[in-house]
Every structure is written in C-alpha cells, then in structure tokens.
XYZ file of C-alpha atoms in Angstrom:
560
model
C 10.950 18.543 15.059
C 9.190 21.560 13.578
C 8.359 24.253 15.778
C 4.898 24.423 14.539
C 4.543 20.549 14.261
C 0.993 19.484 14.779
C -0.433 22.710 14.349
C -2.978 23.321 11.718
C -1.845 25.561 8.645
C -1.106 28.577 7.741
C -2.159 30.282 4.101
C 2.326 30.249 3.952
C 2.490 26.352 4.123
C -0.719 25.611 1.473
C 0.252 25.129 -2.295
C -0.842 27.269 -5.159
C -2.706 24.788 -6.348
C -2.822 26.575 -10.113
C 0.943 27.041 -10.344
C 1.764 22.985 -9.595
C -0.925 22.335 -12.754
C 0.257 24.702 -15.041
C 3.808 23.068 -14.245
C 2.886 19.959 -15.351
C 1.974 21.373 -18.680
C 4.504 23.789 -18.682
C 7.779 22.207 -18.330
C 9.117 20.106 -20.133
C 12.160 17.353 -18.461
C 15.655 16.707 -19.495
C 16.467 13.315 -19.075
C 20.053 13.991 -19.094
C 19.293 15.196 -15.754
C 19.195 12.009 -13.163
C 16.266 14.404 -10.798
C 14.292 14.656 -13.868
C 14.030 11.248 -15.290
C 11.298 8.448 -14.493
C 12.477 6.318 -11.465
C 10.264 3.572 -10.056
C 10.473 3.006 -6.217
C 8.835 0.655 -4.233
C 5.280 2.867 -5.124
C 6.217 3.777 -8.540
C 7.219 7.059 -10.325
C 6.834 10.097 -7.519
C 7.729 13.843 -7.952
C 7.054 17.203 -8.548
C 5.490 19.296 -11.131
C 7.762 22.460 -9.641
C 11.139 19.880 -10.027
C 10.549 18.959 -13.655
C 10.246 15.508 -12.145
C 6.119 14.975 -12.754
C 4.941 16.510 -15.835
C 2.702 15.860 -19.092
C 6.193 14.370 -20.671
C 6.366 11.603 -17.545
C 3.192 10.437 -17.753
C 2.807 10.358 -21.706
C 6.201 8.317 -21.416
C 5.653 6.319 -18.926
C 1.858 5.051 -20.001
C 3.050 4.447 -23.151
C 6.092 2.510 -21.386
C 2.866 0.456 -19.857
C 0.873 -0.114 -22.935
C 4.226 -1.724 -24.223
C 5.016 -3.497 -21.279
C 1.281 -5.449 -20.799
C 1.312 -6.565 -24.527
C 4.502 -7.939 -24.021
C 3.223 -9.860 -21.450
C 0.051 -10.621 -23.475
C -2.093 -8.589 -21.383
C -5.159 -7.512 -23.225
C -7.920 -7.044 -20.944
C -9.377 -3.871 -19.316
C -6.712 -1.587 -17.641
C -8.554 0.055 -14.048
C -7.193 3.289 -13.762
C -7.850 5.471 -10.614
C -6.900 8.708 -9.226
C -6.718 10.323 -5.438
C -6.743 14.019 -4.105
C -3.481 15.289 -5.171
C -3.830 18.235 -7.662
C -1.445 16.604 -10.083
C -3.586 13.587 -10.151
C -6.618 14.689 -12.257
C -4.082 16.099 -15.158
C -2.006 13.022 -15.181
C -4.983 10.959 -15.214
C -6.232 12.894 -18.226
C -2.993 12.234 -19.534
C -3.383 8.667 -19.569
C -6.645 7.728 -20.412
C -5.612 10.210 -23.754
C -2.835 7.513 -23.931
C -4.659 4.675 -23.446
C -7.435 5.267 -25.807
C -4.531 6.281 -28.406
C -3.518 3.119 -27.993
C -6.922 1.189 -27.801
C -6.786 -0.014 -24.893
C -9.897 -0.537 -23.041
C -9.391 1.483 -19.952
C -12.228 1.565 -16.839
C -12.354 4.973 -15.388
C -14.730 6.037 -12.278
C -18.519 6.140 -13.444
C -18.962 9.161 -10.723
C -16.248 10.783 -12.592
C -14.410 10.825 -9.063
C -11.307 9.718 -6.582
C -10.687 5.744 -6.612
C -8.757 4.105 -3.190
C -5.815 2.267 -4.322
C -7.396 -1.102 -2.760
C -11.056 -0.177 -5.008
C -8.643 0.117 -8.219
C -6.806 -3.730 -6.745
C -10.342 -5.067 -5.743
C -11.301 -4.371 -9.342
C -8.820 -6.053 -11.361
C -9.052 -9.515 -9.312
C -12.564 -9.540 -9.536
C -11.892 -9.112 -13.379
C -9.578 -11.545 -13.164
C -11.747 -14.233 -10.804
C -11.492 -13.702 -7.744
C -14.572 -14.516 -5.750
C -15.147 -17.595 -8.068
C -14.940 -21.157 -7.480
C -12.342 -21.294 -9.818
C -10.335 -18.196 -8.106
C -8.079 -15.678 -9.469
C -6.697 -16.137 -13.141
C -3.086 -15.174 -13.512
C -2.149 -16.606 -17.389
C -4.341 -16.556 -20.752
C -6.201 -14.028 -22.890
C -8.001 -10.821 -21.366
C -6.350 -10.534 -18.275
C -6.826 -7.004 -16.138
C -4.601 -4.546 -14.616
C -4.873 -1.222 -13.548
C -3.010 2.257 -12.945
C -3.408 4.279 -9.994
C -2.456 7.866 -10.267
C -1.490 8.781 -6.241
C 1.584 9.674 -4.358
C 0.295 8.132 -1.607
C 0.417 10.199 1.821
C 3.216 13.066 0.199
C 2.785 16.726 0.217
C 0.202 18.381 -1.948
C 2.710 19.770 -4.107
C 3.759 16.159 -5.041
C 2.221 13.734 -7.518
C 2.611 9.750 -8.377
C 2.116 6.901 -10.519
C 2.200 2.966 -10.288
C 1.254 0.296 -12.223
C -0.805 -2.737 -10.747
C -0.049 -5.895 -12.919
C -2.959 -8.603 -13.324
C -1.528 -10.403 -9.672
C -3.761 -6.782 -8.248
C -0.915 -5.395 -6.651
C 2.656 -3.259 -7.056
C 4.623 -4.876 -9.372
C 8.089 -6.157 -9.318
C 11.257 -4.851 -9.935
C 11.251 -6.859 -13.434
C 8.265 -5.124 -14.586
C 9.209 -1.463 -13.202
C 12.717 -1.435 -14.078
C 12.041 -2.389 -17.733
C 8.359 0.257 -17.519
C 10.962 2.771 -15.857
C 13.753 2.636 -18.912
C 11.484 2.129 -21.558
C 9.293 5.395 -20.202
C 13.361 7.000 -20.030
C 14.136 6.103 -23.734
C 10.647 7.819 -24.921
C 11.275 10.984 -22.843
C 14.795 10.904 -24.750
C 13.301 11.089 -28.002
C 9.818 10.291 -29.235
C 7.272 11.494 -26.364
C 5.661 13.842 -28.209
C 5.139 11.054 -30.991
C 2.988 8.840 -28.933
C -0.473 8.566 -30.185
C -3.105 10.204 -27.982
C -6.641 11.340 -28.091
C -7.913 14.173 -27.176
C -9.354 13.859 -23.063
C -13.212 14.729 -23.991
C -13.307 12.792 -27.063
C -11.709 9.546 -25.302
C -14.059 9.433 -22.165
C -17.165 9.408 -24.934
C -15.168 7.117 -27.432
C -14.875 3.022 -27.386
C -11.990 2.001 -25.497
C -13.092 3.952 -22.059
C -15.446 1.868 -19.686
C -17.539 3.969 -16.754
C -17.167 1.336 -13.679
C -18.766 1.707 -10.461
C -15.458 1.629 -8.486
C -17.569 2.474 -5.159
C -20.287 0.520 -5.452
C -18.541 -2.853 -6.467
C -16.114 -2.356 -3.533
C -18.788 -1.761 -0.703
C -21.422 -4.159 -1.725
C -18.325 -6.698 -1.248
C -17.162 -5.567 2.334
C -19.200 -7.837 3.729
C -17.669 -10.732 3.090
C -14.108 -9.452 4.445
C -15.729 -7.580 7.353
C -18.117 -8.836 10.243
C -19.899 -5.534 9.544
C -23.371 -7.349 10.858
C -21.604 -7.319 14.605
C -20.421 -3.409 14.208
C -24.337 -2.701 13.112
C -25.310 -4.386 16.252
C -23.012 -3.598 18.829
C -23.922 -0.003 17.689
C -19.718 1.017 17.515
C -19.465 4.570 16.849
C -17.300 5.670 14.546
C -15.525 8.434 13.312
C -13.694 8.122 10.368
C -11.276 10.821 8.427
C -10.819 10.656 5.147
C -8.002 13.429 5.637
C -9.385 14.921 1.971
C -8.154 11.926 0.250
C -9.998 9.295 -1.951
C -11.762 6.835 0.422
C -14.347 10.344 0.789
C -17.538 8.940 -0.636
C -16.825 5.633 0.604
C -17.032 6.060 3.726
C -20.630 7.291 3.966
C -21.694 4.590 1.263
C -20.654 2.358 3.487
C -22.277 3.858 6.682
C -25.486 3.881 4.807
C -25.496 0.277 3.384
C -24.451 -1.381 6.425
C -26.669 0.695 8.943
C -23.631 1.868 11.003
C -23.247 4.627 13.200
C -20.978 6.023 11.552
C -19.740 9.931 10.898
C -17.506 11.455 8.150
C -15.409 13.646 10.156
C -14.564 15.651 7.568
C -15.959 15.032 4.319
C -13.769 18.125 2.607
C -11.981 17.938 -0.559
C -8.869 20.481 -1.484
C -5.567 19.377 -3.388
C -3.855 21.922 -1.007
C -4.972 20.349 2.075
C -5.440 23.789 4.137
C -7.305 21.911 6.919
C -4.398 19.739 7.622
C -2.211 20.179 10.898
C 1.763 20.127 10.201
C 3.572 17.018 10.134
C 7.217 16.382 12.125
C 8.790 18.772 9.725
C 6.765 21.252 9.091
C 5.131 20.206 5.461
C 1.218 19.050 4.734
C 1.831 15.879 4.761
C -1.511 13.012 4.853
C 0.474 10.472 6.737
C -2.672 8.423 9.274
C 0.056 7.269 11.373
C 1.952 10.333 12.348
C 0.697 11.799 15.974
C 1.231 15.074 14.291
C -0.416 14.748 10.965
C -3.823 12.923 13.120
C -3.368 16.029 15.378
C -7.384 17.071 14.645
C -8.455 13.944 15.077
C -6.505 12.901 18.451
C -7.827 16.242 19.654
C -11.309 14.542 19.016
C -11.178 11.888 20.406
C -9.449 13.321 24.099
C -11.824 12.423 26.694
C -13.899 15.230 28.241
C -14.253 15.952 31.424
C -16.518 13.245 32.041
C -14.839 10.781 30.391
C -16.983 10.757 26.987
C -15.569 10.906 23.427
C -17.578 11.150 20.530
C -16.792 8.055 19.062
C -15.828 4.376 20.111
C -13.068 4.625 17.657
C -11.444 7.391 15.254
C -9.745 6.108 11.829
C -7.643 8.034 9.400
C -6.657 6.944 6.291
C -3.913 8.347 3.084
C -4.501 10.449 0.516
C -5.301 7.150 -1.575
C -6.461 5.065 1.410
C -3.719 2.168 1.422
C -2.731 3.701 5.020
C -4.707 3.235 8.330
C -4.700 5.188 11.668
C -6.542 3.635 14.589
C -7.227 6.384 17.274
C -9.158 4.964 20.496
C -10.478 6.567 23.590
C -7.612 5.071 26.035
C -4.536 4.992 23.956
C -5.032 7.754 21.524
C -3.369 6.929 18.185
C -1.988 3.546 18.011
C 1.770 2.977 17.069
C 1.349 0.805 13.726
C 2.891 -2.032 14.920
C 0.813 -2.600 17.633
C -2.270 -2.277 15.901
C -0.900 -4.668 13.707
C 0.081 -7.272 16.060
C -3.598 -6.922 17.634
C -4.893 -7.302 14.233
C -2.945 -10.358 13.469
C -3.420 -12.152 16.915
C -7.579 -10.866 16.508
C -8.138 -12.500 12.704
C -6.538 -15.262 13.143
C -9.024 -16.638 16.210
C -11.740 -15.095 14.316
C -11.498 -16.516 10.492
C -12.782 -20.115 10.656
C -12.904 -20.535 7.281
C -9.265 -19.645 6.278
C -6.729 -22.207 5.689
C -5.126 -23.631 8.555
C -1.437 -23.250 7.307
C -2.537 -19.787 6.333
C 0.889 -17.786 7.528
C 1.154 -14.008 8.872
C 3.113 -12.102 6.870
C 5.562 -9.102 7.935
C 8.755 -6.826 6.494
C 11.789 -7.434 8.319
C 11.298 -3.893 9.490
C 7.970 -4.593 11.791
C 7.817 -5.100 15.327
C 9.164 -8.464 16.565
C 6.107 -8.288 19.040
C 4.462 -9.715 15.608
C 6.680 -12.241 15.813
C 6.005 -13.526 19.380
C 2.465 -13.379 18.500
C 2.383 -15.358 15.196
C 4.562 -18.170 17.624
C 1.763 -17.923 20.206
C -1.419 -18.553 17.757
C 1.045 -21.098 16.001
C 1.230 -19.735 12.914
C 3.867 -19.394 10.610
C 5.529 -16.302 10.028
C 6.873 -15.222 6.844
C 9.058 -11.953 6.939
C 9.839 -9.921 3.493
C 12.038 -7.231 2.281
C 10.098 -3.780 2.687
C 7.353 -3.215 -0.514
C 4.172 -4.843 -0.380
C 4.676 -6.683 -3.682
C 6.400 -9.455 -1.405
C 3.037 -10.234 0.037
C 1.402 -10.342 -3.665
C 1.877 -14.046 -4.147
C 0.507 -15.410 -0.931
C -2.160 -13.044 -0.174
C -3.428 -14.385 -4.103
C -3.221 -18.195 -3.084
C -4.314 -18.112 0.076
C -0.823 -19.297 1.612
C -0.543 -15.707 3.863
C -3.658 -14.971 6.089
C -2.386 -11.364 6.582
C 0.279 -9.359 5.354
C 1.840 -5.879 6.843
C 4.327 -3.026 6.675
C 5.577 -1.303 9.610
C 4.144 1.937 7.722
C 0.593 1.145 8.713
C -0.328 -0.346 5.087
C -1.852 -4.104 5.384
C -4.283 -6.185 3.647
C -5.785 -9.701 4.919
C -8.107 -12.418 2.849
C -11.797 -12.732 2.929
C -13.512 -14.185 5.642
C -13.858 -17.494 2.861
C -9.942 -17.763 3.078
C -9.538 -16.015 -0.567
C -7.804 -12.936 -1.923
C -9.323 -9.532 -0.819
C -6.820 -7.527 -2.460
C -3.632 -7.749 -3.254
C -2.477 -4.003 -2.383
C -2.540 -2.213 0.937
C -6.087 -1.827 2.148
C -6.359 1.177 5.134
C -10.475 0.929 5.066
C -10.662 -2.704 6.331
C -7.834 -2.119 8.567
C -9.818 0.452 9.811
C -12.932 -1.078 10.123
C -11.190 -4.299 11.133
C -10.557 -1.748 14.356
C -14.368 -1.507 15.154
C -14.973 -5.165 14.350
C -12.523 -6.153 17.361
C -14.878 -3.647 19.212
C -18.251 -5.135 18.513
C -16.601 -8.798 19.231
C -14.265 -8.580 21.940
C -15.703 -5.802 24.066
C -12.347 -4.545 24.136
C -10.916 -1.743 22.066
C -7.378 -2.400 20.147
C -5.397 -0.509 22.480
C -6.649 -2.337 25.629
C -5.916 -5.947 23.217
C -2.205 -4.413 23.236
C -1.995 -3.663 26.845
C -3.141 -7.456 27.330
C -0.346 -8.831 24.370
C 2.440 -6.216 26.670
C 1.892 -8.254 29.375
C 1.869 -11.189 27.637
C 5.118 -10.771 25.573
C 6.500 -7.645 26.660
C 6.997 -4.212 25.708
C 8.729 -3.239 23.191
C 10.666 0.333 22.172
C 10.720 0.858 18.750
C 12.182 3.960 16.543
C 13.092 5.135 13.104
C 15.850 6.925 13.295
C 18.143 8.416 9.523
C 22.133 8.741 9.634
C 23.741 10.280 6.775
C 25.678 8.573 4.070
C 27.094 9.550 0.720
C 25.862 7.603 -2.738
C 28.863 5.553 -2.665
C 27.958 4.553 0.966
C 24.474 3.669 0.299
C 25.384 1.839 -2.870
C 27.619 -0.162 -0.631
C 25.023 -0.851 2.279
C 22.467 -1.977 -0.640
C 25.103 -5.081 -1.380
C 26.335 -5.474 2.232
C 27.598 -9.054 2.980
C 26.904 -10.947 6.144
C 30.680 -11.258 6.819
C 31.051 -7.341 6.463
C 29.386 -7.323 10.196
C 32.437 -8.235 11.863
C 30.946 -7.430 15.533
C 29.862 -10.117 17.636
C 28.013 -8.045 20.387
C 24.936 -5.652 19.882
C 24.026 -3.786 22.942
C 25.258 -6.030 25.069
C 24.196 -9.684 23.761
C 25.373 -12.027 21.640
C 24.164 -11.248 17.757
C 22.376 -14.059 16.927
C 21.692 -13.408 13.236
C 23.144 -11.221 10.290
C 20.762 -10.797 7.495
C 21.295 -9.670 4.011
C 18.014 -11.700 2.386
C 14.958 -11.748 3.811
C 13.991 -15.227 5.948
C 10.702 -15.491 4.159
C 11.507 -15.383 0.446
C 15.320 -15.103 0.465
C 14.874 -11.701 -1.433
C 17.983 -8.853 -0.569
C 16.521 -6.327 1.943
C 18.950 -3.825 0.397
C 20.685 -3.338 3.524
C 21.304 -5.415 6.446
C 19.115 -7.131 9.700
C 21.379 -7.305 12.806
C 19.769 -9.344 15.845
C 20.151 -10.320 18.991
C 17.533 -12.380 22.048
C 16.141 -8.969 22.736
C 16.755 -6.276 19.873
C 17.230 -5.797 16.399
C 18.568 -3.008 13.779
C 17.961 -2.779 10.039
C 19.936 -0.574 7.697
C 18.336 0.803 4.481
C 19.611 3.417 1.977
C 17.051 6.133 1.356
C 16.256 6.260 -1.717
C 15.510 9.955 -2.078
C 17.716 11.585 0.560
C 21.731 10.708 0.999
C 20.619 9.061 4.350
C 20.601 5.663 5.526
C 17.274 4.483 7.391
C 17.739 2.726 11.164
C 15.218 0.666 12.544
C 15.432 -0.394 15.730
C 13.569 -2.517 18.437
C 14.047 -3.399 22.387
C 12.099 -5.567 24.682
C 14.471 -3.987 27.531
C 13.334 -0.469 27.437
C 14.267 3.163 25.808
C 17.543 3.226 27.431
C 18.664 0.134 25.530
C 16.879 1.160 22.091
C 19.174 4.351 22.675
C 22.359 1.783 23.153
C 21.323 -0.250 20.184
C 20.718 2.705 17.593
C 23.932 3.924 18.550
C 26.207 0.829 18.309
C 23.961 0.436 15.005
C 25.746 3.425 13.635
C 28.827 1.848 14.360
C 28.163 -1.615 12.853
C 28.028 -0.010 9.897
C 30.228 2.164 9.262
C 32.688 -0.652 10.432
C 30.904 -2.822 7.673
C 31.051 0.547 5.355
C 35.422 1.049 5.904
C 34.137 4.356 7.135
C-alpha cells in the first residue's frame, strides 16, 4: 500500500496533460516491438501515448481494422462512436471519425459535442437495432448498428483506450478482436499512413457524420429500467460522483427530468484528474470501487456528530460509467460483491414482468454468496469466464435477468423483461441503489447484513503472485488433472475447473473448490503476475490458509 494512499493529489502525481497529446501525434510505433503493437484485452486496445503504445498510428490502424471487419460481416448501418474524460480520448476520437468518414461510413457522434457513457453508446446501437420493439433486437440483415467507444475505462489519466461494440451492443468476442487486433497490426506494419481520412472539421460538417442526442435518448428511457417514480416519492437523497468522467451531464439531466433530489457532487471536468485522492498504489486512478480512490466521497458521507449525512446514498461511477460504487450511511462503501448479491436477490422479487426462467448471471470470480442467493430465490445461475461479452447473448434474449463482474460492472433487463444494454451499466446500478431505498425502507448495506445472516459471511480477497511468461502461458491451458491435490484448506476439493459451468468457455486459468472456499488462478495480462481470487465462509484466518495452499496448487500444477 502507498504511503499516501487515499490522500488527495499532489501537482507531482497530475499528468501534463499537453505532453500525453502531443505524444499521440508525435510518436510514431514499431510494431516489431511486442509493447508497441495493438493488443485487444477483454476491454479492447489500452495504452499510453508516453509508451508508443496509443498514438495517431493505433487508432488510424485499428479503425480502419474496424471498417474492414463490419463489412465483412455485412454491417452497414450507423457506427455510435463515444468518448470519456481521458485526455487521449478527444484526439483519438478525432482520429476516427476522420477514418470513418474516409471510409463513408455513417458514424453518430454526440450532438452536445461532449463525453458519451459506455452503456449511452450500447443503449444506442440496440435501439438502432430494435430493441424496445415488439419485434425486439435485430441481430442479421442489412443496416445493422455498432458503435466505438474511445475510454480506458477507470486507468490513470496518462492512459487511453479503444473497443469496438459489435451490433449484439456489447464487447465483442475474441473472433472479432483477434482478427480487428492483427488486421490493425498488419496496417501499422505497412500502409497506415495510406488509409483514407478526412480532415476532422470538414468530416463533422460532411455526410457520413450524424449529431445524436446520446443524453437525451438514454434518460428519457430510464424509466422503464428504473422505478424512478418511487425514488421521486420517497424523496431519497442522493449524491452522486461522476469522479470527472462521462456520466457528468447525465446525472443532473436525470435529476431534473425525474424530479429527484438529487446533487452532482462534483460536476468538474479535467483529463488530469487533480481532485482525485490516490489509489492503493499511489497513481490517479477512477476506480468507484476502491475505498481509496472513493476516499472524498466516503469522507462525505461519515456521519456527523448527530448522526446526519448529507445524502441517503453516495454513488461513484468510472471514467466512462460502466463501474458503480454504492456508499451508504451505515456501511460506507460497499464491497462489489455484496452490492451485487443485494442487487440480484432485490430485482428479482421486484421485476414481475421478466421471464420466469430468467437466470442470474456471474464470472466464476464473484462471490459465491451470489450463488447461495440465486439457490434461495430459485433461480438459475449461470457462471462465465471473466469479460462481460459472456453475458452478451442472454442479457439480448432475455434468458439472463442480470449479469455481473466481481469488478463492480453489471447490467440487468428492463422492467418489460427485454434488453437494457448489453455492456456494463454503473448509472442504473447506481440508481438501482436508491430504488431498493425508496422500496424496501432499507438501505443496501443493511439488505447485506440481513443476506449475512441468512447465508453467512464471507472473506473475500484479490491477491497477485508472480510468474514468468512461460508460467502464465502454462496456467492459461491448465488441465483439470494438473491439480493433483485432493485437500484445499482443509476439505475435500469438490470441483476442478478449467471451463466455465455456464457456457463451457476456458477461464484461462483454473477454479479450485471446496463446501466452504474457492480459488481462481488467472494470468495477468499486463504484468508477469498471476491473479488469486479467493473466498471463505469460515473467516479471514481460513481465506489466509486457502490463498496460501492456492500458491501451492499451482505451482505443483505449474512443475515449479
């Protein structure tokens, strides 16, 4: 932990905002160098102007890798492309739409000229493509949407990013990045600089660049995926923190519509995020469900000396608003699995008109408190790999009520039973929070005191062990039979997971469990670490025990 974790910034920590711009123009990559080629993750192509690894030559590439890719798969309707915060955003965005209109492709860009929340950009392309109709969401035939959103999510200021959102409304697949990802490689190679472009002012005025109300078509929908009528009249007050990302003008439009008390906390803009406190390791960092990152805002909302807080609940969302943080009078900020596990257990007692087969959704990395719930509502739970494109295909038919990551992203269906969006959504998480308020009487955190007693507590960490490449190469295509240990903390393992039980997709890694605890092992795939998860229902001491006999599965499993 960083000695000055959770402590607002210093002018040393912030950015110079100029130099990471000019970078992007200024230099130029070498894709003979691995760091400096285009590599999609599970949120698309991240990096940094300063590296060489996010620069004019990426994005030219790489939207051009795009336009290839969607006419390929005969997609010829209007592209959505939004931007966040991040200084690197606005240039790369520029980039594209000088791309896309190059390439005459009709591309809808903010009609405020502003920030667009990854769920606004998803919201967008379903309604383009149906959703909301009788005859639902269209996923085959002629002018089908998708969109681009230029964000590196909750990363440091210094960092920009880039993902493509196929007609389905959310991340795509590994088929469609790996093939975006080489093709994007080949062009930086040779032929970037051939790519047809036109120049930024003249495309925004030209034909192939639509001005779309991103805002307003999001929040005049809300209210049929949120019981906003109840917040309104329970009078919930409500303080919500943008953190200087793109969900900034939404939230008062949607104070003002709905005729909630609601406040802004802090309705300030700046790509170097100087009125951010320190995350765990010292770097600006917009992460809503780090204790030390929500540092302002838990100071908030501490009770004074008469008890009061200024708000009934606090919310925080990502630089591009796919992230949630729930912060509440009596539990302060909530650990994301146990908002989500209120969430899940609230929606579905409260959603009469979604399907009754309608499943809950989780990666294999979330609390299995989520999992004692989803048994006690009797639903069915489906758990996928980690990367929210594994929740894409039933969160578009209807077949998943709710779907969640253990990094506080989630999205859930209308009130009708139909797709909301199909990417992470942090504002109706986060106003899903004062919903449960207005209905229940009961804030979130008090729900989770009630579900502890119910199905016990759990301790849960994240915890990274090194590895070399070769080592994490071999964890990604670990078999069950590597695990040769039959004990885990002191009970029987019960299961040894390579594939995910709800799609039989590989987790890259392994899922060791027992009656009482799991582990997961994950190769990082930035750092030459390996990722632990672990959970107990018998306490810290015995998360300890299982993290550290973790390390020891696998290494045994490893040869090393």
């Amino acid at each position: 932990m960083h000695a000055r974790a959770g402590q607002p910034a210093q002018p040393e920590d912030l950015i110079d905002v100029d130099e990471v711009v000019s970078a992007y123009y200024d230099l130029v990559p070498d894709p003979a160098i691995p760091a400096q080629k285009v590599v999609f993750g599970t949120s698309g192509h991240r990096g940094s102007s300063l590296d060489t690894a996010f620069n004019e030559a990426h994005i030219v590439a790489t939207t051009a890798a795009i336009v290839e890719y969607r006419r390929s798969q005969g997609t010829d309707g209007t592209l959505y492309l939004g931007r966040d915060t991040h200084a690197l955003s606005e240039p790369a965005w520029r980039t594209a739409v000088e791309v896309l209109s190059g390439a005459g492709v009709m591309t809808a860009v903010d009609a405020r000229g502003s920030y667009t929340p990854t769920p606004a950009v998803s919201h967008s392309i379903l309604l383009a493509n149906g959703a909301g109709t009788e005859a639902g969401v269209r996923t085959a035939g002629p002018g089908l949407a998708d969109g681009i959103v230029v964000t590196p999510s909750h990363n440091p200021p210094r960092d920009g990013g880039f993902k493509y959102n196929p007609p389905t409304g959310g991340p795509a697949g590994s088929d469609a990045t790996s093939w975006i990802a080489d093709r994007a490689n080949e062009l930086l190679a040779s032929g970037w600089q051939d790519v047809p472009r036109v120049p930024f002012t003249e495309a925004l005025d030209g034909p192939y660049v639509i001005k779309h109300d991103y805002l307003e078509t999001y929040v005049a929908d809300l209210e049929n995926v949120i019981d906003l009528d109840a917040i309104r009249e329970a009078g919930v007050r409500i303080g919500a923190d943008p953190l200087g990302g793109a969900s900034v003008d939404y939230w008062g439009a949607i104070g003002e519509r709905y005729g909630l008390e609601l406040t802004v906390v802090n309705p300030e803009v700046d790509p170097a995020w100087h009125f951010m406190t320190l995350d765990w390791d010292g770097k600006i960092r917009m992460d809503c469900s780090s204790p030390n990152a929500m540092a302002s805002l838990r100071a908030k909302m501490t009770p004074d000396a008469e008890g009061k807080t200024p708000y009934d609940v606090a919310t925080g969302n990502d630089a591009d608003s796919d992230r949630h943080g729930i912060v509440t009078p009596d539990g302060g900020l909530m650990n994301p699995n146990h908002f989500l596990a209120v969430a899940i257990e609230y929606l579905f007692t409260h959603r009469p008109g979604w399907p009754a087969d309608a499943a809950v959704g989780k990666t294999l990395v979330s609390s299995s408190l989520i999992d004692r719930v989803a048994a006690a509502i009797g639903r069915t739970l489906i758990e996928v790999p980690v990367g929210f494109k594994h929740f894409v295909p039933g969160l578009l038919d209807g077949s998943i009520g709710f779907g969640g990551e253990e990094s506080a992203g989630a999205s859930f269906l209308r009130k009708d039973g139909t797709v909301w969006t199909t990417d992470k959504d942090g504002i109706i998480l986060a106003l899903l929070a004062s919903e449960i308020i207005a209905v229940t009487g009961k804030s979130p955190s008090q729900l989770h005191d009630e579900q502890v007693e119910r199905f016990g507590a759990s301790a849960y960490a994240r915890i990274d062990a090194a590895a070399t490449k070769e080592e994490k190469a071999k964890l990604a295509a670990l078999a069950p039979e590597d695990v040769t240990a039959t004990e885990l903390a002191g009970e029987p393992i019960t299961a040894r997971l390579v594939k995910a039980p709800g799609n039989g997709q590989p987790i890259g890694g392994i899922k060791v469990t027992t009656e009482n605890a799991w582990f997961a092992a994950r190769p990082s795939g930035t750092e030459d670490v390996y990722k632990i998860y672990a959970e107990s229902f018998k306490g810290e001491e015995h998360l300890a025990l299982v993290q550290e006999e973790a390390k020891k599965v696998v290494a045994a499993a490893l040869g090393s």
